[in-house]
Short mmCIF file of C-alpha atoms and ligand atoms in Angstrom, two decimals:
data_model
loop_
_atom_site.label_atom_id
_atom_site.label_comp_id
_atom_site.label_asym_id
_atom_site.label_seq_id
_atom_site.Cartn_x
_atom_site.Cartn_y
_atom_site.Cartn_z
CA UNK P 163 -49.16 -13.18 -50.87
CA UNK P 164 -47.82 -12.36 -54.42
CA UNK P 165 -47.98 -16.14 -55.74
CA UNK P 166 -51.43 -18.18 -54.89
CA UNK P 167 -51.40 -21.97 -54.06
CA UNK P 168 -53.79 -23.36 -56.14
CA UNK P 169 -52.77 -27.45 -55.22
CA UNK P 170 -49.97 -29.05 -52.99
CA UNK P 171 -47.06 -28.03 -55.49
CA UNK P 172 -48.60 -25.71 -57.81
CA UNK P 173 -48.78 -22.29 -57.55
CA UNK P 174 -49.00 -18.95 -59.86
CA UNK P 175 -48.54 -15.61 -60.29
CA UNK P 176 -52.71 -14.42 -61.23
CA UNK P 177 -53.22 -12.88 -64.50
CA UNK P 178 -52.74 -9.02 -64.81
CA UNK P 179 -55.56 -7.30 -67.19
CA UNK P 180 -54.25 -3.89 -66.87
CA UNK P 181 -50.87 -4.80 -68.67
CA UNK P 182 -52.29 -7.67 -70.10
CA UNK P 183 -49.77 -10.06 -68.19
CA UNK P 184 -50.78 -13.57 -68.31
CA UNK P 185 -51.12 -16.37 -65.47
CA UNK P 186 -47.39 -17.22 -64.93
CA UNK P 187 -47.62 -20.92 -63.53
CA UNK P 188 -44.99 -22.67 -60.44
CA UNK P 189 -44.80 -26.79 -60.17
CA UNK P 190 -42.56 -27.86 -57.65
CA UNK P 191 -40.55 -30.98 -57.84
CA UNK P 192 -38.53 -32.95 -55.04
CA UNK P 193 -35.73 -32.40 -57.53
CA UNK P 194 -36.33 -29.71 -58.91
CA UNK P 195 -39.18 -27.00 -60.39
CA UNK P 196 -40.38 -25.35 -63.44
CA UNK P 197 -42.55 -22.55 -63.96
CA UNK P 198 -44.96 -22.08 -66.81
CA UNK P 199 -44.23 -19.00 -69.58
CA UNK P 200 -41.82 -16.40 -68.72
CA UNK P 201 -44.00 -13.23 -68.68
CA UNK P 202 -44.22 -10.02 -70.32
CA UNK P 203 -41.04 -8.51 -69.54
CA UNK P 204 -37.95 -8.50 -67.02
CA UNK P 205 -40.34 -6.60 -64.39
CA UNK P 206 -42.88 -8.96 -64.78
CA UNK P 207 -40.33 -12.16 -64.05
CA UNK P 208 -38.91 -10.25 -61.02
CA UNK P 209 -42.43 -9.84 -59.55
CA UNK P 210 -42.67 -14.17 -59.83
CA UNK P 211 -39.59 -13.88 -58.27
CA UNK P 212 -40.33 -12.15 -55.25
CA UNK P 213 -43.26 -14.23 -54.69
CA UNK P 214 -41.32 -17.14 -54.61
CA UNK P 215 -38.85 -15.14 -52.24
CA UNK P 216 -41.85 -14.78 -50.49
CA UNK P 217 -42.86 -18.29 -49.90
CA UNK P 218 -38.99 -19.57 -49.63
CA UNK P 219 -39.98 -21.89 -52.85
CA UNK P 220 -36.68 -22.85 -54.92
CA UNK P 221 -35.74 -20.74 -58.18
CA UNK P 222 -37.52 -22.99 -60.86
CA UNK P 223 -34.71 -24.91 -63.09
CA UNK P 224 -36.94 -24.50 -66.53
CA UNK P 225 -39.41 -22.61 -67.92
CA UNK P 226 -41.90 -24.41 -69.87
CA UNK P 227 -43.28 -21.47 -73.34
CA UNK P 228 -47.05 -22.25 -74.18
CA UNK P 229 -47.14 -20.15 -77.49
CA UNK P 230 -44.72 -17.46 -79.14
CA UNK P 231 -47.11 -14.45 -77.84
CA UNK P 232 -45.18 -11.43 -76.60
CA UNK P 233 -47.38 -11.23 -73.50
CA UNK P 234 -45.84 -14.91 -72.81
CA UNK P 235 -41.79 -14.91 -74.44
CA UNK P 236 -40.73 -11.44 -73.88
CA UNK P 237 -39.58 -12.15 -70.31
CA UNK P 238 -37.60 -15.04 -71.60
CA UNK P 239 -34.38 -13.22 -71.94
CA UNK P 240 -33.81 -12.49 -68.17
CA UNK P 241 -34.72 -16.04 -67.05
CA UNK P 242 -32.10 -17.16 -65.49
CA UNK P 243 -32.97 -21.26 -66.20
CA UNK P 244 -33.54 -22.96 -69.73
CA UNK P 245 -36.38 -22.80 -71.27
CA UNK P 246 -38.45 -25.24 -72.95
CA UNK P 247 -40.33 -24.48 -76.27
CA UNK P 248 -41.63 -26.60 -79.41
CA UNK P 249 -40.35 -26.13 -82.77
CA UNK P 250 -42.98 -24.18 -84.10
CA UNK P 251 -42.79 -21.97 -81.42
CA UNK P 252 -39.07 -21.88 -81.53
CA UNK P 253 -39.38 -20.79 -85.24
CA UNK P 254 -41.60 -17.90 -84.72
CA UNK P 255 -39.40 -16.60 -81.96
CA UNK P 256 -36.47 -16.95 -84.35
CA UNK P 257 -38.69 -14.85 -86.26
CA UNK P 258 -39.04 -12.07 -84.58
CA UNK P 259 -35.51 -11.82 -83.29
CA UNK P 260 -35.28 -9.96 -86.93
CA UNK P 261 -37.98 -7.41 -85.97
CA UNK P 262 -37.24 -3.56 -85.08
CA UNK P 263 -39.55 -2.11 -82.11
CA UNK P 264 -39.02 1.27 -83.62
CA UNK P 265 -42.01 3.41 -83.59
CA UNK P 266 -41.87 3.25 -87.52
CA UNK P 267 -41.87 -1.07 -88.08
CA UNK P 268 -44.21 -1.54 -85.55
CA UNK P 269 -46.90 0.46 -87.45
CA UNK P 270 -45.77 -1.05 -90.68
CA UNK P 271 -46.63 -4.41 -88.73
CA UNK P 272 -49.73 -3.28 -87.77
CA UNK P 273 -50.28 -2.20 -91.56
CA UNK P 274 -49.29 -5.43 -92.98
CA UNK P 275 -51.76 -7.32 -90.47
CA UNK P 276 -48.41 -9.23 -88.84
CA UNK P 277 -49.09 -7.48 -85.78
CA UNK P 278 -52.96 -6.91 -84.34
CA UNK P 279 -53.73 -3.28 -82.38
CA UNK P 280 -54.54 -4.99 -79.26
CA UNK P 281 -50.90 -6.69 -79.02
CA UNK P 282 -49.46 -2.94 -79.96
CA UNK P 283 -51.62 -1.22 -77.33
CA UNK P 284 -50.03 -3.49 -74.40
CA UNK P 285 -46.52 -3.63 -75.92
CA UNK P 286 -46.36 -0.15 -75.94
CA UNK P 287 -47.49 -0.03 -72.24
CA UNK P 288 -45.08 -2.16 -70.78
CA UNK P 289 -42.43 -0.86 -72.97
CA UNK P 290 -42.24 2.64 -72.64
CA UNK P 291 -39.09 2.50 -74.64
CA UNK P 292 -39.93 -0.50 -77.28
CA UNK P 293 -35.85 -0.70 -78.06
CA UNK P 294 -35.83 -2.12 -74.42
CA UNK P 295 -37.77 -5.25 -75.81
CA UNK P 296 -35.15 -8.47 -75.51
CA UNK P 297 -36.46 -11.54 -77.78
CA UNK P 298 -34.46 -15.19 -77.32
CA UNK P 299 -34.90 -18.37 -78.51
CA UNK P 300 -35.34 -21.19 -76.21
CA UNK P 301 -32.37 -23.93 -75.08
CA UNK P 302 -34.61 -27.49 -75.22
CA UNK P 303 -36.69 -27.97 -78.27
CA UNK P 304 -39.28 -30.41 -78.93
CA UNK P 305 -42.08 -31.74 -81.42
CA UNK P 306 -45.14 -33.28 -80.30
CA UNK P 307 -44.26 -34.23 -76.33
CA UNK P 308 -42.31 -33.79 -73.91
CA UNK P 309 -42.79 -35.25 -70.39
CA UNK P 310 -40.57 -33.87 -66.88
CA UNK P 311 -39.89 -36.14 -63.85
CA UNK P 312 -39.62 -33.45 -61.30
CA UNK P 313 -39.37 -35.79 -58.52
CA UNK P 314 -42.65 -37.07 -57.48
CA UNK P 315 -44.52 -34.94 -59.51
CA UNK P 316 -44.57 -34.95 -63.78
CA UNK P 317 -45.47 -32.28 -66.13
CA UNK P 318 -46.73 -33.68 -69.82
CA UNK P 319 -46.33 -30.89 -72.60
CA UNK P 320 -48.20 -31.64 -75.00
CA UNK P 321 -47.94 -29.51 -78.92
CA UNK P 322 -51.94 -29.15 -79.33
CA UNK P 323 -52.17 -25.94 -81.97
CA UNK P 324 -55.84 -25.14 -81.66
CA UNK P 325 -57.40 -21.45 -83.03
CA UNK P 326 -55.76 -19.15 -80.57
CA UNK P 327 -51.99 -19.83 -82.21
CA UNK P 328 -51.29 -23.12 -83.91
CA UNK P 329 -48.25 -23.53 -81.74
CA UNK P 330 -49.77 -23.84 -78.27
CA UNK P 331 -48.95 -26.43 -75.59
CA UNK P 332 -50.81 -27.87 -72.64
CA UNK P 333 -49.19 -28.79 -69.98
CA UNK P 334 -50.87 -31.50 -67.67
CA UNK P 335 -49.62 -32.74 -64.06
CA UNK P 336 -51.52 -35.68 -63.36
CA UNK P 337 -50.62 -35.97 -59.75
CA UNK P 338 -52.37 -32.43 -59.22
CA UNK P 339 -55.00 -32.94 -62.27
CA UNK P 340 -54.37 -29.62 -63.28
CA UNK P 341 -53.42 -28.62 -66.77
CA UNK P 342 -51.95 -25.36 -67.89
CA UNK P 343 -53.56 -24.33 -70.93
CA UNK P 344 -51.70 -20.67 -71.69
CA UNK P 345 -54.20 -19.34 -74.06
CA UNK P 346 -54.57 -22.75 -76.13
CA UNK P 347 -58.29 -22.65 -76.18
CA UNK P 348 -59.26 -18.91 -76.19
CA UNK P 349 -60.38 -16.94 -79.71
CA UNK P 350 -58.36 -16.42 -82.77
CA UNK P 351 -56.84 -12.96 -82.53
CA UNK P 352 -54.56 -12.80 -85.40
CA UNK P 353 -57.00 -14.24 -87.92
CA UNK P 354 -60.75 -13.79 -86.96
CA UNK P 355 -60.60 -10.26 -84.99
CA UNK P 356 -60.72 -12.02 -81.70
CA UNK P 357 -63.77 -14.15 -82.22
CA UNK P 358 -63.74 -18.20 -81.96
CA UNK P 359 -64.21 -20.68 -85.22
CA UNK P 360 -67.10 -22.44 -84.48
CA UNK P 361 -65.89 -26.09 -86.16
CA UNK P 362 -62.71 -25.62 -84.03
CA UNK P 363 -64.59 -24.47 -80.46
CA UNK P 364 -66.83 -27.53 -80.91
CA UNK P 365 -64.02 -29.91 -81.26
CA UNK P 366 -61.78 -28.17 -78.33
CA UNK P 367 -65.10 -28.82 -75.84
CA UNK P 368 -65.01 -32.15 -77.19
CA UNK P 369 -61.45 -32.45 -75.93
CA UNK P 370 -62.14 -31.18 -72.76
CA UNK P 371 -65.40 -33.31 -71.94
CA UNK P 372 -62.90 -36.54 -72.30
CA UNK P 373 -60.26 -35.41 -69.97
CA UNK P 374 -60.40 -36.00 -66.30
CA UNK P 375 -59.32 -33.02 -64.33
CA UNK P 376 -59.58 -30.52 -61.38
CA UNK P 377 -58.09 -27.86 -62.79
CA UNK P 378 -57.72 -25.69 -65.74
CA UNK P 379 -55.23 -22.30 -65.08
CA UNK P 380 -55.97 -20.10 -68.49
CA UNK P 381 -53.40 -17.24 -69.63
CA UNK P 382 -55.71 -14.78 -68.85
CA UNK P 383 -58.57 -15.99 -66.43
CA UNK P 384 -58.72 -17.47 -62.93
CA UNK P 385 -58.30 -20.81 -62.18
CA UNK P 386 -61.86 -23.00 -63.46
CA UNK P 387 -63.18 -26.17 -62.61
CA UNK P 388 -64.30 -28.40 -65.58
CA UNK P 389 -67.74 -27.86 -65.12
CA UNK P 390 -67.01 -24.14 -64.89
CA UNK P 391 -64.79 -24.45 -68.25
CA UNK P 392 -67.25 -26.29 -70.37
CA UNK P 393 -70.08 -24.34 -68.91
CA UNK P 394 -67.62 -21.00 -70.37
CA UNK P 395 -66.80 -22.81 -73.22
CA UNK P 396 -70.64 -24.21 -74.46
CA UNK P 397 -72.01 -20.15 -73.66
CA UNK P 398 -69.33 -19.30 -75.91
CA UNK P 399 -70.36 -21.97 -79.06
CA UNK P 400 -74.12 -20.80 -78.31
CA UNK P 401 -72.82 -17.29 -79.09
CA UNK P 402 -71.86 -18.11 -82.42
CA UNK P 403 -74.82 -20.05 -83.46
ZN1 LIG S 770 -51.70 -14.35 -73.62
ZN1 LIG S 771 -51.92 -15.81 -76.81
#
């Protein structure tokens, strides 16, 4: 099976490390469903697609963003919903709608430290021709929360920020107790060479110890329990003391 079940009406399309394609998320709704980020690219999206072909699960009516990284907004353009996004991430995608992918501006990029070598490494991958790369903003745009009635199930976005990119979302269904974390709590790439802030890790395990949940579906890892997370999480702090 392409998509894996994780609860009763959530499913997702596992993390790929080789292209570095994150953990693209399903929730289904008796009225309708969303799906979490919108991929890498067109070919990623169509692969979601299939599995939910697959599994004869309804096209999902929005697509919830958890943070402006390309691995996470470039399939946006060939999603065929609306997609949800808050302002801050809105404005960076508005952003880079003004960037060229030639061969020439993304070195500059990497020059100027806008850009980080292991974003240009996987772009280049998936893009064999960069000019193919399609950046839109999103249709719905909110500030600090947002909550969806699918039809007896919710999901509550919430605009957390955190080290990883000060624009990221969780996303929280508290009929499944799952949340959807995108990359919200991993390392600061842009700014600290892919290393956590120790201040900031301490207060995002704090976070975690007070929520009650089953679940936790990272970008970029497998599904974790919450003793597996703040077991992850506390090896990580002890790292860095
Ligand atoms: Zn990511
Ligand atoms: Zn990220």
């Amino acid at each position: 099976m392409i998509l894996q079940q994780l609860t009763d009406r959530i499913y997702y399309l596992p993390c790929d490390q080789e292209y570095d394609r994150p953990t693209l998320g399903y929730i289904q709704g008796d009225n309708f469903s969303v799906m979490i980020d919108c991929g890498t690219s067109k070919q990623h999206l169509d692969l979601f697609y299939q599995g939910l072909l697959q599994r004869s699960l309804p096209s999902p009516k929005f697509a919830i963003i958890t943070h402006w990284h390309w691995d996470h907004t470039f399939g946006m353009h060939a999603f065929p919903g609306l997609t949800i996004a808050n302002q801050k991430t809105n404005k960076q995608l508005q952003y880079m709608q003004s960037w060229s992918w030639s061969d020439h501006s993304m070195k500059e990029r990497l020059q100027s430290d806008e850009e980080i070598e292991f974003c240009d490494h996987y772009i280049r991958l998936e893009y064999p021709n960069t000019n193919d790369i399609t950046i839109t903003t999103a249709d719905i745009i909110f500030d600090k929360f947002l909550s969806l009635d699918l039809g007896g199930i919710h999901c509550e976005i919430t605009h957390i920020g955190w080290q990883h990119a000060d624009d990221s979302n969780l996303i929280f269904i508290p009929e499944e107790k799952t949340f959807f974390v995108g990359d919200a709590d991993s390392e600061d790439f842009y700014h600290n060479q892919g290393k956590y802030h120790k201040k900031p890790l301490e207060d995002t395990i704090a976070y975690w110890t007070k929520q009650e949940f089953n679940w936790h579906l990272h970008g970029h890892t497998m599904p974790k329990t919450k003793k597996e997370l703040l077991e992850f999480l506390q090896q990580e702090l002890d790292t860095l003391q």
